[in-house]
Short mmCIF file of C-alpha atoms in Angstrom, two decimals:
data_model
loop_
_atom_site.label_atom_id
_atom_site.label_comp_id
_atom_site.label_asym_id
_atom_site.label_seq_id
_atom_site.Cartn_x
_atom_site.Cartn_y
_atom_site.Cartn_z
CA MET A 1 61.84 12.55 -73.55
CA ALA A 2 59.24 9.58 -73.87
CA ALA A 3 60.51 5.96 -72.81
CA PRO A 4 61.00 3.92 -75.78
CA SER A 5 58.46 1.40 -76.65
CA ARG A 6 58.76 -2.19 -75.24
CA PHE A 7 59.06 -3.56 -78.87
CA SER A 8 62.11 -1.01 -79.72
CA LEU A 9 63.62 -2.43 -76.13
CA LYS A 10 63.18 -6.00 -77.42
CA LEU A 11 64.74 -5.37 -80.67
CA ARG A 12 67.84 -3.39 -78.91
CA ALA A 13 68.10 -6.02 -75.92
CA LEU A 14 68.31 -9.07 -78.84
CA PHE A 15 71.14 -7.18 -80.61
CA TRP A 16 73.20 -6.56 -77.35
CA ARG A 17 72.53 -10.25 -76.32
CA SER A 18 74.03 -11.25 -79.52
CA LEU A 19 76.87 -8.86 -79.00
CA SER A 20 77.47 -9.97 -75.55
CA ASN A 21 77.47 -13.50 -76.46
CA LEU A 22 79.80 -12.89 -79.05
CA SER A 23 82.45 -10.76 -77.11
CA SER A 24 82.30 -12.75 -73.80
CA SER A 25 81.19 -16.15 -74.13
CA PHE A 26 82.67 -17.04 -77.56
CA PHE A 27 86.06 -15.45 -77.24
CA ASP A 28 86.20 -16.64 -73.60
CA ARG A 29 85.35 -19.98 -74.36
CA TYR A 30 87.52 -20.46 -77.65
CA PHE A 31 90.44 -17.89 -77.46
CA SER A 32 91.14 -18.31 -73.69
CA THR A 33 92.97 -20.82 -71.84
CA PRO A 34 92.38 -22.85 -70.10
CA ALA A 35 88.57 -22.94 -71.26
CA PRO A 36 85.84 -22.31 -68.93
CA PRO A 37 84.03 -25.51 -68.15
CA ARG A 38 80.57 -26.47 -69.45
CA ALA A 39 77.42 -27.26 -67.16
CA SER A 40 77.49 -30.82 -65.95
CA PHE A 41 73.70 -30.98 -66.39
CA VAL A 42 70.57 -28.84 -66.97
CA VAL A 43 67.25 -29.04 -65.30
CA SER A 44 64.23 -27.06 -66.35
CA ILE A 45 61.88 -26.14 -63.65
CA PRO A 46 58.25 -24.49 -63.31
CA THR A 47 57.97 -20.82 -62.27
CA THR A 48 56.44 -20.93 -58.96
CA ILE A 49 56.53 -17.30 -57.43
CA ALA A 50 56.16 -14.73 -60.58
CA LYS A 51 52.55 -14.28 -61.79
CA VAL A 52 53.62 -14.73 -65.60
CA LYS A 53 54.21 -18.33 -65.60
CA GLY A 54 57.13 -20.28 -67.22
CA SER A 55 60.21 -22.43 -66.79
CA ILE A 56 63.81 -21.62 -65.54
CA PRO A 57 66.83 -23.26 -66.50
CA LEU A 58 69.24 -24.41 -63.89
CA GLN A 59 72.68 -25.25 -65.02
CA PHE A 60 74.36 -27.62 -62.46
CA TYR A 61 78.18 -27.51 -62.37
CA THR A 62 79.65 -30.16 -60.18
CA PRO A 63 82.78 -31.63 -58.31
CA ARG A 64 84.50 -34.47 -60.06
CA THR A 65 83.27 -36.78 -57.12
CA TYR A 66 80.04 -35.86 -57.51
CA GLN A 67 78.39 -38.45 -59.68
CA GLN A 68 80.01 -41.44 -57.95
CA HIS A 69 79.05 -40.01 -54.70
CA ARG A 70 75.64 -38.88 -55.75
CA LYS A 71 72.88 -40.99 -53.80
CA LEU A 72 70.93 -43.59 -55.53
CA SER A 73 67.38 -44.46 -55.10
CA ASN A 74 66.73 -47.48 -52.69
CA GLY A 75 63.87 -48.55 -54.65
CA SER A 76 61.38 -47.15 -51.96
CA GLY A 77 61.25 -43.85 -53.85
CA ARG A 78 63.59 -42.43 -51.35
CA PRO A 79 67.38 -41.78 -51.37
CA SER A 80 69.91 -43.92 -49.96
CA ALA A 81 72.41 -42.81 -47.29
CA GLY A 82 75.36 -40.87 -49.27
CA LYS A 83 77.73 -37.82 -49.29
CA LEU A 84 75.94 -34.38 -49.47
CA TYR A 85 77.36 -31.47 -50.94
CA PRO A 86 77.07 -27.80 -49.92
CA VAL A 87 75.83 -25.45 -52.91
CA VAL A 88 76.10 -22.09 -54.39
CA ILE A 89 73.18 -20.89 -55.86
CA ASN A 90 74.42 -18.20 -58.33
CA PHE A 91 72.84 -15.23 -60.18
CA HIS A 92 74.47 -13.89 -63.46
CA GLY A 93 74.97 -10.44 -64.27
CA GLY A 94 73.88 -8.14 -67.16
CA GLY A 95 71.73 -5.48 -66.29
CA PHE A 96 68.86 -7.54 -65.85
CA THR A 97 68.49 -7.75 -69.68
CA ILE A 98 71.40 -9.68 -71.28
CA GLY A 99 73.85 -12.61 -70.23
CA GLY A 100 72.73 -16.16 -69.07
CA PRO A 101 73.70 -18.54 -66.64
CA GLY A 102 76.84 -19.81 -68.46
CA ASP A 103 78.37 -16.52 -68.27
CA ASP A 104 79.94 -17.03 -64.56
CA ALA A 105 81.64 -20.77 -65.61
CA ARG A 106 84.91 -19.39 -64.41
CA TRP A 107 83.58 -18.46 -61.19
CA ALA A 108 81.84 -22.08 -61.17
CA ALA A 109 85.14 -23.65 -61.53
CA ALA A 110 86.45 -22.24 -58.78
CA VAL A 111 83.62 -23.20 -56.67
CA VAL A 112 83.57 -26.87 -57.74
CA GLU A 113 87.17 -27.04 -57.01
CA GLU A 114 86.20 -26.84 -53.26
CA GLY A 115 83.82 -29.55 -53.56
CA VAL A 116 80.91 -27.45 -53.85
CA VAL A 117 78.26 -27.62 -56.32
CA LEU A 118 77.08 -24.55 -57.95
CA VAL A 119 73.70 -24.02 -59.51
CA SER A 120 73.48 -20.98 -62.07
CA VAL A 121 69.78 -19.60 -62.49
CA GLY A 122 68.85 -18.78 -65.77
CA TYR A 123 66.27 -16.41 -64.65
CA ARG A 124 64.08 -14.45 -67.15
CA LEU A 125 65.30 -11.11 -68.60
CA ALA A 126 63.57 -7.90 -69.04
CA PRO A 127 62.26 -6.13 -71.23
CA GLU A 128 60.15 -9.16 -71.80
CA HIS A 129 60.15 -9.88 -68.01
CA PRO A 130 60.68 -6.51 -66.07
CA PHE A 131 61.00 -6.16 -62.20
CA PRO A 132 60.14 -7.94 -60.36
CA THR A 133 60.20 -11.19 -62.56
CA GLY A 134 63.65 -12.00 -62.14
CA ILE A 135 63.95 -11.86 -58.37
CA GLU A 136 60.86 -14.00 -58.22
CA ASP A 137 62.21 -16.57 -60.58
CA CYS A 138 65.46 -16.64 -58.21
CA VAL A 139 63.26 -17.03 -55.06
CA ALA A 140 61.55 -19.76 -56.86
CA ALA A 141 65.08 -21.64 -57.85
CA THR A 142 66.11 -21.30 -54.38
CA LEU A 143 62.92 -22.91 -52.97
CA TRP A 144 63.11 -25.60 -55.31
CA ILE A 145 66.73 -26.23 -54.75
CA TRP A 146 65.81 -26.59 -50.96
CA GLU A 147 62.59 -28.96 -51.76
CA HIS A 148 64.66 -31.40 -54.19
CA ALA A 149 68.08 -31.02 -52.16
CA ASP A 150 67.94 -35.07 -51.29
CA GLU A 151 67.12 -35.99 -54.78
CA PHE A 152 70.47 -34.08 -56.13
CA SER A 153 72.77 -34.57 -53.01
CA LEU A 154 72.91 -31.28 -51.67
CA ASP A 155 72.87 -30.26 -48.16
CA LYS A 156 70.14 -27.81 -47.85
CA SER A 157 71.50 -26.65 -44.39
CA ARG A 158 74.68 -25.38 -46.31
CA VAL A 159 73.66 -23.11 -49.19
CA ILE A 160 75.00 -19.68 -50.23
CA ILE A 161 74.19 -17.31 -52.92
CA SER A 162 76.59 -15.74 -55.26
CA GLY A 163 76.11 -12.95 -57.84
CA PHE A 164 77.62 -10.58 -60.24
CA SER A 165 76.34 -7.10 -60.72
CA ALA A 166 72.48 -7.43 -61.50
CA GLY A 167 73.01 -10.76 -59.79
CA GLY A 168 74.86 -9.10 -56.93
CA ASN A 169 71.56 -7.11 -56.46
CA PHE A 170 69.53 -10.25 -56.26
CA CYS A 171 72.00 -11.48 -53.53
CA PHE A 172 70.20 -9.17 -51.44
CA ALA A 173 66.68 -8.60 -53.01
CA VAL A 174 66.18 -12.45 -53.29
CA PRO A 175 66.94 -13.23 -49.56
CA MET A 176 64.39 -10.39 -48.47
CA ARG A 177 61.55 -11.84 -51.06
CA LEU A 178 62.44 -15.13 -49.82
CA TYR A 179 61.74 -14.41 -46.34
CA ALA A 180 58.30 -12.45 -47.17
CA GLU A 181 57.49 -15.80 -49.27
CA LEU A 182 58.09 -17.99 -46.06
CA GLU A 183 56.52 -15.37 -43.51
CA GLU A 184 53.32 -15.51 -45.91
CA ARG A 185 53.32 -19.27 -46.10
CA LYS A 186 53.42 -19.26 -42.18
CA LYS A 187 50.70 -16.95 -41.84
CA GLN A 188 48.37 -19.04 -44.29
CA GLY A 189 49.31 -22.26 -42.55
CA ARG A 190 51.15 -23.44 -46.06
CA PRO A 191 53.87 -26.41 -45.65
CA LEU A 192 57.25 -25.05 -46.11
CA PHE A 193 58.84 -27.88 -47.37
CA SER A 194 58.70 -31.81 -46.99
CA SER A 195 61.54 -31.84 -44.46
CA GLN A 196 63.51 -29.17 -42.54
CA SER A 197 63.86 -25.93 -44.18
CA GLY A 198 66.77 -24.95 -45.97
CA LYS A 199 69.22 -22.23 -44.68
CA LEU A 200 71.47 -19.60 -46.21
CA ALA A 201 74.84 -19.76 -45.15
CA GLY A 202 76.22 -16.62 -46.72
CA ILE A 203 76.34 -14.19 -49.55
CA LEU A 204 78.94 -13.76 -52.00
CA ALA A 205 78.20 -10.43 -54.12
CA PHE A 206 80.42 -9.08 -56.67
CA TYR A 207 79.87 -5.15 -57.55
CA PRO A 208 76.32 -5.16 -56.88
CA SER A 209 73.87 -2.30 -57.39
CA VAL A 210 72.25 -1.55 -54.05
CA ASP A 211 70.59 2.01 -54.49
CA TRP A 212 68.20 2.64 -57.43
CA THR A 213 67.27 5.97 -55.82
CA GLN A 214 70.23 7.33 -57.55
CA SER A 215 70.17 8.24 -61.40
CA ARG A 216 73.18 6.97 -63.62
CA ALA A 217 74.58 10.58 -63.64
CA GLU A 218 74.79 10.81 -59.96
CA ARG A 219 76.15 7.11 -59.58
CA THR A 220 78.85 8.61 -61.91
CA ALA A 221 79.42 11.58 -60.03
CA SER A 222 79.65 9.79 -56.77
CA ASN A 223 83.15 8.03 -58.32
CA ALA A 224 84.20 10.43 -61.25
CA ILE A 225 86.82 8.19 -62.66
CA SER A 226 84.20 5.71 -63.39
CA GLY A 227 83.03 7.97 -66.18
CA VAL A 228 86.09 7.97 -67.63
CA LYS A 229 87.32 4.49 -67.37
CA GLY A 230 83.87 2.83 -67.37
CA PRO A 231 83.40 0.30 -70.14
CA ILE A 232 79.52 0.44 -70.50
CA PRO A 233 77.92 3.28 -73.00
CA LYS A 234 75.29 5.13 -71.83
CA ALA A 235 72.90 3.43 -74.71
CA LEU A 236 73.30 0.20 -73.09
CA PHE A 237 72.69 1.73 -69.41
CA ASP A 238 69.54 3.24 -71.02
CA LEU A 239 68.39 -0.16 -72.43
CA PHE A 240 68.98 -1.76 -68.83
CA ASP A 241 67.00 0.85 -67.17
CA HIS A 242 64.03 1.34 -69.46
CA SER A 243 63.99 -2.61 -69.70
CA TYR A 244 64.00 -3.40 -65.91
CA LEU A 245 62.42 -0.42 -64.27
CA TYR A 246 58.94 -1.13 -66.04
CA PRO A 247 56.70 0.86 -65.48
CA GLY A 248 58.43 4.16 -64.87
CA SER A 249 56.23 4.78 -61.68
CA LEU A 250 57.97 2.03 -59.74
CA ASP A 251 59.20 2.91 -56.02
CA MET A 252 62.99 3.03 -56.35
CA THR A 253 63.11 2.87 -52.45
CA SER A 254 61.79 -0.78 -52.65
CA PRO A 255 64.08 -3.08 -50.69
CA TYR A 256 63.78 -5.38 -53.81
CA LEU A 257 65.35 -2.61 -55.99
CA SER A 258 67.54 -0.70 -53.41
CA PRO A 259 68.59 -3.25 -50.89
CA GLY A 260 71.09 -0.63 -49.38
CA LEU A 261 67.95 1.31 -48.25
CA ALA A 262 66.13 -1.64 -46.71
CA PRO A 263 64.67 -1.31 -43.15
CA ASP A 264 67.41 -2.65 -40.59
CA GLU A 265 64.75 -5.02 -39.25
CA LEU A 266 64.29 -6.41 -42.68
CA LEU A 267 68.19 -7.01 -43.37
CA LEU A 268 68.71 -8.24 -39.83
CA ASN A 269 65.69 -10.93 -40.38
CA ALA A 270 66.21 -12.05 -44.17
CA LEU A 271 70.07 -11.82 -44.46
CA PRO A 272 72.50 -14.60 -43.38
CA ASP A 273 74.98 -13.38 -40.73
CA SER A 274 78.15 -13.75 -43.34
CA ILE A 275 78.41 -11.56 -46.19
CA TYR A 276 81.21 -11.06 -48.62
CA ILE A 277 81.01 -7.96 -50.93
CA HIS A 278 83.55 -7.30 -53.72
CA THR A 279 83.73 -3.77 -54.97
CA CYS A 280 85.70 -2.19 -58.04
CA GLU A 281 87.87 1.02 -57.66
CA TRP A 282 86.51 2.49 -61.37
CA ASP A 283 83.17 1.59 -60.93
CA GLN A 284 80.05 3.83 -60.78
CA LEU A 285 78.73 1.35 -58.20
CA LEU A 286 81.67 1.81 -55.85
CA VAL A 287 80.39 4.12 -53.40
CA GLU A 288 77.14 2.69 -52.66
CA GLY A 289 78.41 -1.04 -52.38
CA GLU A 290 80.79 0.39 -49.82
CA LYS A 291 78.26 2.47 -47.94
CA PHE A 292 76.22 -0.84 -47.81
CA ARG A 293 79.26 -2.75 -46.53
CA GLU A 294 79.64 -0.44 -43.62
CA ARG A 295 75.88 -0.45 -42.99
CA LEU A 296 75.61 -4.00 -42.73
CA LYS A 297 78.95 -4.01 -40.45
CA GLY A 298 77.09 -1.69 -38.41
CA LEU A 299 74.22 -3.77 -38.03
CA GLY A 300 76.36 -6.61 -36.48
CA LYS A 301 76.53 -8.72 -39.72
CA PHE A 302 80.22 -10.22 -40.61
CA VAL A 303 81.09 -8.58 -43.79
CA SER A 304 84.12 -9.43 -45.71
CA GLY A 305 85.63 -8.97 -49.23
CA SER A 306 87.72 -5.93 -50.78
CA MET A 307 88.00 -3.22 -53.36
CA THR A 308 90.22 -4.22 -56.26
CA LYS A 309 92.17 -1.26 -57.44
CA GLU A 310 92.48 -0.20 -61.29
CA VAL A 311 89.38 -2.38 -62.56
CA VAL A 312 86.17 -1.59 -64.08
CA HIS A 313 82.74 -2.90 -63.38
CA ALA A 314 82.67 -6.46 -64.33
CA TRP A 315 86.49 -6.69 -64.98
CA ASP A 316 86.48 -10.33 -64.51
CA LYS A 317 84.19 -11.38 -67.38
CA ARG A 318 86.57 -9.94 -70.03
CA PRO A 319 88.26 -12.89 -72.03
CA SER A 320 91.96 -13.24 -71.37
CA PHE A 321 93.00 -14.31 -75.12
CA SER A 322 95.26 -17.23 -73.77
CA LYS A 323 97.06 -15.06 -71.35
CA GLU A 324 96.76 -15.79 -67.13
CA HIS A 325 94.46 -13.44 -65.28
CA PRO A 326 96.44 -13.17 -62.06
CA VAL A 327 94.03 -10.61 -60.40
CA ARG A 328 90.96 -12.68 -61.18
CA ASP A 329 92.58 -15.79 -59.61
CA ARG A 330 93.59 -13.49 -56.38
CA VAL A 331 89.88 -12.20 -55.95
CA TYR A 332 88.08 -15.61 -56.47
CA ALA A 333 90.70 -17.26 -54.00
CA GLU A 334 89.90 -14.79 -51.39
CA ALA A 335 85.91 -15.29 -51.99
CA MET A 336 86.75 -18.94 -51.79
CA GLY A 337 88.41 -18.73 -48.55
CA GLU A 338 85.37 -16.83 -47.16
CA MET A 339 82.98 -19.34 -48.87
CA MET A 340 84.28 -22.25 -46.94
CA LYS A 341 84.48 -20.22 -43.63
CA MET A 342 80.61 -19.67 -43.91
CA LEU A 343 80.20 -23.31 -44.89
CA ASP A 344 82.42 -24.74 -41.94
CA SER A 345 80.19 -22.53 -39.46
CA LYS A 346 77.22 -24.53 -40.76
CA SER A 347 78.59 -27.98 -40.73
#
């Protein structure tokens, strides 16, 4: 069967984006309590890595003390001394095709309660921008945050990346693409930053996809209950795959598509030592996520996290409709504990 046209994919993507905004963002914001926070402010930055130029919105979620402690200019164009905040750079989910940087507002709320700034990246979506544009936008955002850390009172040596689903894939693909970018700049003798380079202190990845060499059918077969309990219809999976994996001749073993298959040396050099991976019992991505967890442990990485029983993919993004969400609260608290360990190790 021939792949759908790009025009057809764009129309379908618009439909699913509207439905996603209604079922998740609208109902979660107006029919669940407490309401998720809104971004403190938004900064739009230019693309610097991708071939197709454009802009990338960055949503900043900040602790209550941020504005009073933010460093002010001393008149010389340089920021004066002040508090530096650790930062989590977040990549949202949505099959690389739907969703947006505000989808993880409840995650952002948990992060800022720990006194950490969260920056959610509005990377460009497929099918308008297929692989690898989203990854390259997230690399550009990470570099920009490092380069402008002083301006926004951020501690560039205490940076963590987080992501959900497709964003979980980016949690591993982005550091590897970032590593390649920095190595290329070194070879060309290009300056890396105006000051000392930034550092990744850790990764917080939720139900990531890490092996695109498997078909959807093979993924479901690896965890049969996901075919019964899974909430994502085949039509949506087809949209995700045809939109992002364009053209169809892509090498699915690329580390930027399948981080779980990346060479050992690249994983060792590009990924930080501390990694948190959360998986779901009723998810077709469970087996590849757990396999990757064990591989990283075998390489000497410190890998924490857990598998939550009896939950489906993206379970934490569903509206609670004014009910408490104790499982989500427990998992986010677990991740917060690991986040603080990662940040403390770099302080």
